[in-house]
Amino acid sequence: MKDKRFIEESFPVKEVSEISAKEKNIRHGHISTLHIWWARRPLASSRATSYAALIAALNSIEEWEKTRQFIIELSKWENSLDQNIIQKAREDILKTYKGKPPRVLDPFSGGGSIPLEALRLGCEVHAVEYNPVATLILKCTLEYPQKYGRWTIEDSHSTFTKNRVYSSERHGRDFENNPNDGEDVAWTNLLFEEEIKAQFRKSNPILADVKWWGNWVLEEAKKEIGKFYPADEDGSIPVGYIWARTIPCQNPSCGAEIPLMRQFWLSKKDNKKVALYPYTEGNEVKFKIVGDGYEKMPSNFDPENGTVSRAIAICPVCGYTVDDKTTRKLFQQGKAGERLVAVVLHKPGREGKTYRLANEKDFQIFKEAEKYLEEKRQKLMEEWGIDPVPDEELPPKETLGFRVQRYGMLKWGDLFNSRQKLALITFTEKVRLAYQKMIEEGYDEEYAKAVVGYLGISINNLAEKNNNVSRWANTKETIAGSFSRQALPMIWDYFESNVFSGSTGDWLNSIEYNSKVLSHLSQIPPVELKEEGEDEGGKAIPVIKQASATELPYPDNYFDAVFTDPPYYDNVPYSYLSDFFYVWLKRSIGDIYPELFMTPLTPKSKEIVAYSHQEGGFEAGKKYFEDMLKKAFQEISRILKPNGIATIVYSHKSTTGWETLINALLESNLVPTASWPIDTEMKARLRAKESAALASSIYFVCRKMDRVETGWLNEVKEEIKKHITEKLKSLWEEGVSGADFFIAGIGSAIEIFGKYKKVMDYEGKEISAKELLDYVREVVTDYAVRQILHNGIAGELSPLTRFYILWRWTYGEAKVEFDDARKLAQSVGVNLEREWNKGFIRKDKEFIIVLGPQDRTLQELENVEEMIDVLHKVLLLWKAARKEEMKEILKETGYGTKEAFYKVAQAISETLPDESKEKKLLDGFLSGKERLKDEIKNISRQGELFE
């Protein structure tokens, strides 16, 4: 292939994976803090893969190693604004494209990681996104910082003079000579005046205006509703309020109000333990605050044990249990309530949070806010022609990720209590007024639109933290917003933040975070566009388009590269989740962005997600997803230049998902030429027993090319085996393991059979992608088992023992969907259906679980011969200190003197995390293996002599 790229031959998988996996810890300036968007790719992997795909392959080992090290440095966050590194990357890419920035498209742009990094690398960027919320995020990430955030001092000064009109007539001050003159509170508050002045001098007017108008909105809102968040008499400021939902006890002789709390911790830090202690007086549940700095925590009290779990509630007064169906029914019938329980406080000048119980004054202030809400709501409804509190309906019941509808929450406005609604509609009103004032003061309309775009985003950030499905995160003593996960589950005890607290979850906090992101984005150098022979050109401002990836608004052969991350079946219900934000954006800036917010909710008809709640269930949703993904890939192929390059990120733990990807690629004329697994998740997240999540995403490198008409099965198999073995060797050395290793093997195989239009056997039968994947699994399995066991004994093991070792290495102690479990079993010659519920393999609904020794009993292991069963029995005897019985079993089965037995035990131990109970048993047993083997040999010799 001519014009081969670096990524098609090599990539520093291990190092970029480590950097990418750590990126979720980065906050200030990172685009993840601008606005919630789900399943964003790490900037590190996006930057590194894009660069590697845009530079030419190298000839010498020396050049290769040098470039590899450069990619590692380039991917680090601390180097993301290093002008020397960025400039070198840009020059390297321009070299490949003969001095002209490559034109790059992401047709599934989402939160903007991939197009942002293409921009950083000096590309002419086009970002397409179907969802209007994401489209606004993209404008604020890509377009506005480049358009308005990086001007010369002269330009920013003249724009300030022309547009801001801070004249003596308007503000009673001369900004140039005496910027502190005048009585403008918003200008001087919180030292904003000096900061904004400095920002103008740094030539970043949009950053200064977002801060200035953000502060203006804050002050205007505070004048009106600040009284509903009063400080305590000692000057302590409420950070927020802890509420508990309530239901009446269903015991006819009780009827007490049950505060529904999942647990009682207020602070659960290593050095600070504080909790709410519930007690009863007559028929009433009351609370005390106990723990460090408060009344001593009772010795028999465990704050972990709340009053509700999985909607099953226990009455603290009489002990009566309310079942989950009744709990839901009480909510649906309007018989549930809520109770203000505690206030979280911060005193200026002191470190840390303090707590007190809510009192009658707190309750009365809340009631006053509730009353004022009704007055204001009516007034704004008349002015706006729309209910200022979102009255749009929540998604249908049982929509993926949504559970709140089961509890009578049916409209988006139901996710907020009265004071939260008041705060949000007040800030929304002030943002609308801010835009009007900007226009009155002579701002350019498009520029003013950009400024309020960021203010609209800040309202979303406020809403995401300040709702009745947010939690108090007691381990950090901060608020955990509603989207800690990609879902909206029911929260029993929720946290209401003080929007003026100066702490996490308030308005100013959002403005500050967004300002840091905007500052970072504005420092990315502009991309200069100039034709060959020209001395000057224009800036290539990123182009953002709202459109479907299945109908790209571009001509054929238009792009040099396509870098994208398509959705994965039903992993994330993007449109339904983003409606949470859409309803507030529609009210705050919908009139200013009519092209984005004209529909009642986000458009869904062309969204590529496999929903199961719609007509036809999951099968219909799955087919729709597969058909639409195929169309999207065909569109990518259409708009990509003949010699263009594409990277497609894919991550799905179901192998069915991979079959879909393969079929979509095969029918789109995109042929994979390389694939690399890159960690995009922190390893700690994968330890949960119930999760078999992948750490890696596979970055496929694809080209438009003609496929070979026919490949013959035997030859293709040999080609696959040879190619995979080489690739697996390098991946093993890179530290890729477990389920990620299998997926990487699949990715490598696609590089081979993707070259053929069809693969046939010698009987003329066409071989499906599914059949080829079965073969790939066998090859990967054989390689993995040999590596896990350090070669040597793999051939001696039974299929069941191989399966057990492979399962632990691949999935650890997680439960796994049946289809994936079946395919893993099939690859080692085990029929799962014949084996489950007989020994260590158990079926639990649609999942398969592989039991460890700690999950089994000696009774069920009475007469076992299979190596794994014998190992489990031996471990249980070792744990029970029944050493003689253990030695007898090892002698009788013959395993006691076989090295393979101990190697299997060692191999399993090496696959498990340190906290695993099974690992602890294995390590304890293996610590005395040499002495044990000698003892068994002696027993065997004595037996022979006796005979």
PDB file of N, CA, C and O in Angstrom, residues 247-267:
ATOM      1  N   ILE A 247     -42.446   7.668  53.253  1.00  0.00           N
ATOM      2  CA  ILE A 247     -43.710   6.965  53.010  1.00  0.00           C
ATOM      3  C   ILE A 247     -44.330   6.624  54.366  1.00  0.00           C
ATOM      4  O   ILE A 247     -43.606   6.494  55.361  1.00  0.00           O
ATOM      5  N   PRO A 248     -45.660   6.477  54.427  1.00  0.00           N
ATOM      6  CA  PRO A 248     -46.270   6.060  55.689  1.00  0.00           C
ATOM      7  C   PRO A 248     -46.072   4.567  55.917  1.00  0.00           C
ATOM      8  O   PRO A 248     -46.159   3.773  54.975  1.00  0.00           O
ATOM      9  N   CYS A 249     -45.760   4.175  57.129  1.00  0.00           N
ATOM     10  CA  CYS A 249     -45.671   2.756  57.474  1.00  0.00           C
ATOM     11  C   CYS A 249     -47.023   2.108  57.200  1.00  0.00           C
ATOM     12  O   CYS A 249     -48.077   2.669  57.515  1.00  0.00           O
ATOM     13  N   GLN A 250     -47.016   0.915  56.623  1.00  0.00           N
ATOM     14  CA  GLN A 250     -48.255   0.237  56.239  1.00  0.00           C
ATOM     15  C   GLN A 250     -48.795  -0.687  57.321  1.00  0.00           C
ATOM     16  O   GLN A 250     -49.794  -1.377  57.111  1.00  0.00           O
ATOM     17  N   ASN A 251     -48.113  -0.712  58.463  1.00  0.00           N
ATOM     18  CA  ASN A 251     -48.641  -1.439  59.613  1.00  0.00           C
ATOM     19  C   ASN A 251     -49.823  -0.641  60.161  1.00  0.00           C
ATOM     20  O   ASN A 251     -49.656   0.495  60.606  1.00  0.00           O
ATOM     21  N   PRO A 252     -51.039  -1.201  60.140  1.00  0.00           N
ATOM     22  CA  PRO A 252     -52.234  -0.444  60.564  1.00  0.00           C
ATOM     23  C   PRO A 252     -52.123   0.120  61.981  1.00  0.00           C
ATOM     24  O   PRO A 252     -52.705   1.165  62.280  1.00  0.00           O
ATOM     25  N   SER A 253     -51.367  -0.557  62.839  1.00  0.00           N
ATOM     26  CA  SER A 253     -51.256  -0.079  64.221  1.00  0.00           C
ATOM     27  C   SER A 253     -50.112   0.922  64.404  1.00  0.00           C
ATOM     28  O   SER A 253     -49.857   1.373  65.511  1.00  0.00           O
ATOM     29  N   CYS A 254     -49.408   1.241  63.299  1.00  0.00           N
ATOM     30  CA  CYS A 254     -48.267   2.170  63.398  1.00  0.00           C
ATOM     31  C   CYS A 254     -48.538   3.449  62.613  1.00  0.00           C
ATOM     32  O   CYS A 254     -48.877   4.482  63.175  1.00  0.00           O
ATOM     33  N   GLY A 255     -48.377   3.386  61.293  1.00  0.00           N
ATOM     34  CA  GLY A 255     -48.635   4.555  60.444  1.00  0.00           C
ATOM     35  C   GLY A 255     -47.586   5.645  60.530  1.00  0.00           C
ATOM     36  O   GLY A 255     -47.799   6.765  60.065  1.00  0.00           O
ATOM     37  N   ALA A 256     -46.422   5.351  61.137  1.00  0.00           N
ATOM     38  CA  ALA A 256     -45.364   6.366  61.260  1.00  0.00           C
ATOM     39  C   ALA A 256     -44.834   6.779  59.894  1.00  0.00           C
ATOM     40  O   ALA A 256     -44.917   6.026  58.915  1.00  0.00           O
ATOM     41  N   GLU A 257     -44.279   7.976  59.829  1.00  0.00           N
ATOM     42  CA  GLU A 257     -43.622   8.441  58.606  1.00  0.00           C
ATOM     43  C   GLU A 257     -42.216   7.830  58.557  1.00  0.00           C
ATOM     44  O   GLU A 257     -41.399   8.073  59.443  1.00  0.00           O
ATOM     45  N   ILE A 258     -41.948   7.025  57.523  1.00  0.00           N
ATOM     46  CA  ILE A 258     -40.635   6.381  57.392  1.00  0.00           C
ATOM     47  C   ILE A 258     -39.739   7.264  56.527  1.00  0.00           C
ATOM     48  O   ILE A 258     -40.033   7.487  55.349  1.00  0.00           O
ATOM     49  N   PRO A 259     -38.643   7.801  57.087  1.00  0.00           N
ATOM     50  CA  PRO A 259     -37.681   8.518  56.230  1.00  0.00           C
ATOM     51  C   PRO A 259     -36.862   7.491  55.447  1.00  0.00           C
ATOM     52  O   PRO A 259     -36.209   6.624  56.033  1.00  0.00           O
ATOM     53  N   LEU A 260     -36.934   7.570  54.129  1.00  0.00           N
ATOM     54  CA  LEU A 260     -36.248   6.585  53.288  1.00  0.00           C
ATOM     55  C   LEU A 260     -34.799   7.027  53.086  1.00  0.00           C
ATOM     56  O   LEU A 260     -34.528   7.996  52.371  1.00  0.00           O
ATOM     57  N   MET A 261     -33.881   6.345  53.745  1.00  0.00           N
ATOM     58  CA  MET A 261     -32.460   6.671  53.630  1.00  0.00           C
ATOM     59  C   MET A 261     -31.672   5.399  53.380  1.00  0.00           C
ATOM     60  O   MET A 261     -31.834   4.404  54.098  1.00  0.00           O
ATOM     61  N   ARG A 262     -30.841   5.423  52.335  1.00  0.00           N
ATOM     62  CA  ARG A 262     -30.091   4.211  51.986  1.00  0.00           C
ATOM     63  C   ARG A 262     -29.011   3.917  53.018  1.00  0.00           C
ATOM     64  O   ARG A 262     -28.561   2.794  53.164  1.00  0.00           O
ATOM     65  N   GLN A 263     -28.549   4.949  53.728  1.00  0.00           N
ATOM     66  CA  GLN A 263     -27.556   4.829  54.806  1.00  0.00           C
ATOM     67  C   GLN A 263     -27.551   6.155  55.563  1.00  0.00           C
ATOM     68  O   GLN A 263     -28.267   7.074  55.186  1.00  0.00           O
ATOM     69  N   PHE A 264     -26.762   6.244  56.629  1.00  0.00           N
ATOM     70  CA  PHE A 264     -26.847   7.430  57.486  1.00  0.00           C
ATOM     71  C   PHE A 264     -25.547   8.229  57.584  1.00  0.00           C
ATOM     72  O   PHE A 264     -25.452   9.152  58.381  1.00  0.00           O
ATOM     73  N   TRP A 265     -24.539   7.891  56.794  1.00  0.00           N
ATOM     74  CA  TRP A 265     -23.277   8.625  56.863  1.00  0.00           C
ATOM     75  C   TRP A 265     -23.435  10.054  56.349  1.00  0.00           C
ATOM     76  O   TRP A 265     -24.052  10.293  55.324  1.00  0.00           O
ATOM     77  N   LEU A 266     -22.812  10.991  57.054  1.00  0.00           N
ATOM     78  CA  LEU A 266     -22.650  12.358  56.560  1.00  0.00           C
ATOM     79  C   LEU A 266     -21.221  12.563  56.068  1.00  0.00           C
ATOM     80  O   LEU A 266     -20.985  13.187  55.037  1.00  0.00           O
ATOM     81  N   SER A 267     -20.273  12.047  56.840  1.00  0.00           N
ATOM     82  CA  SER A 267     -18.868  12.060  56.431  1.00  0.00           C
ATOM     83  C   SER A 267     -18.272  10.690  56.716  1.00  0.00           C
ATOM     84  O   SER A 267     -18.368  10.191  57.836  1.00  0.00           O
TER      85      SER A 267
END
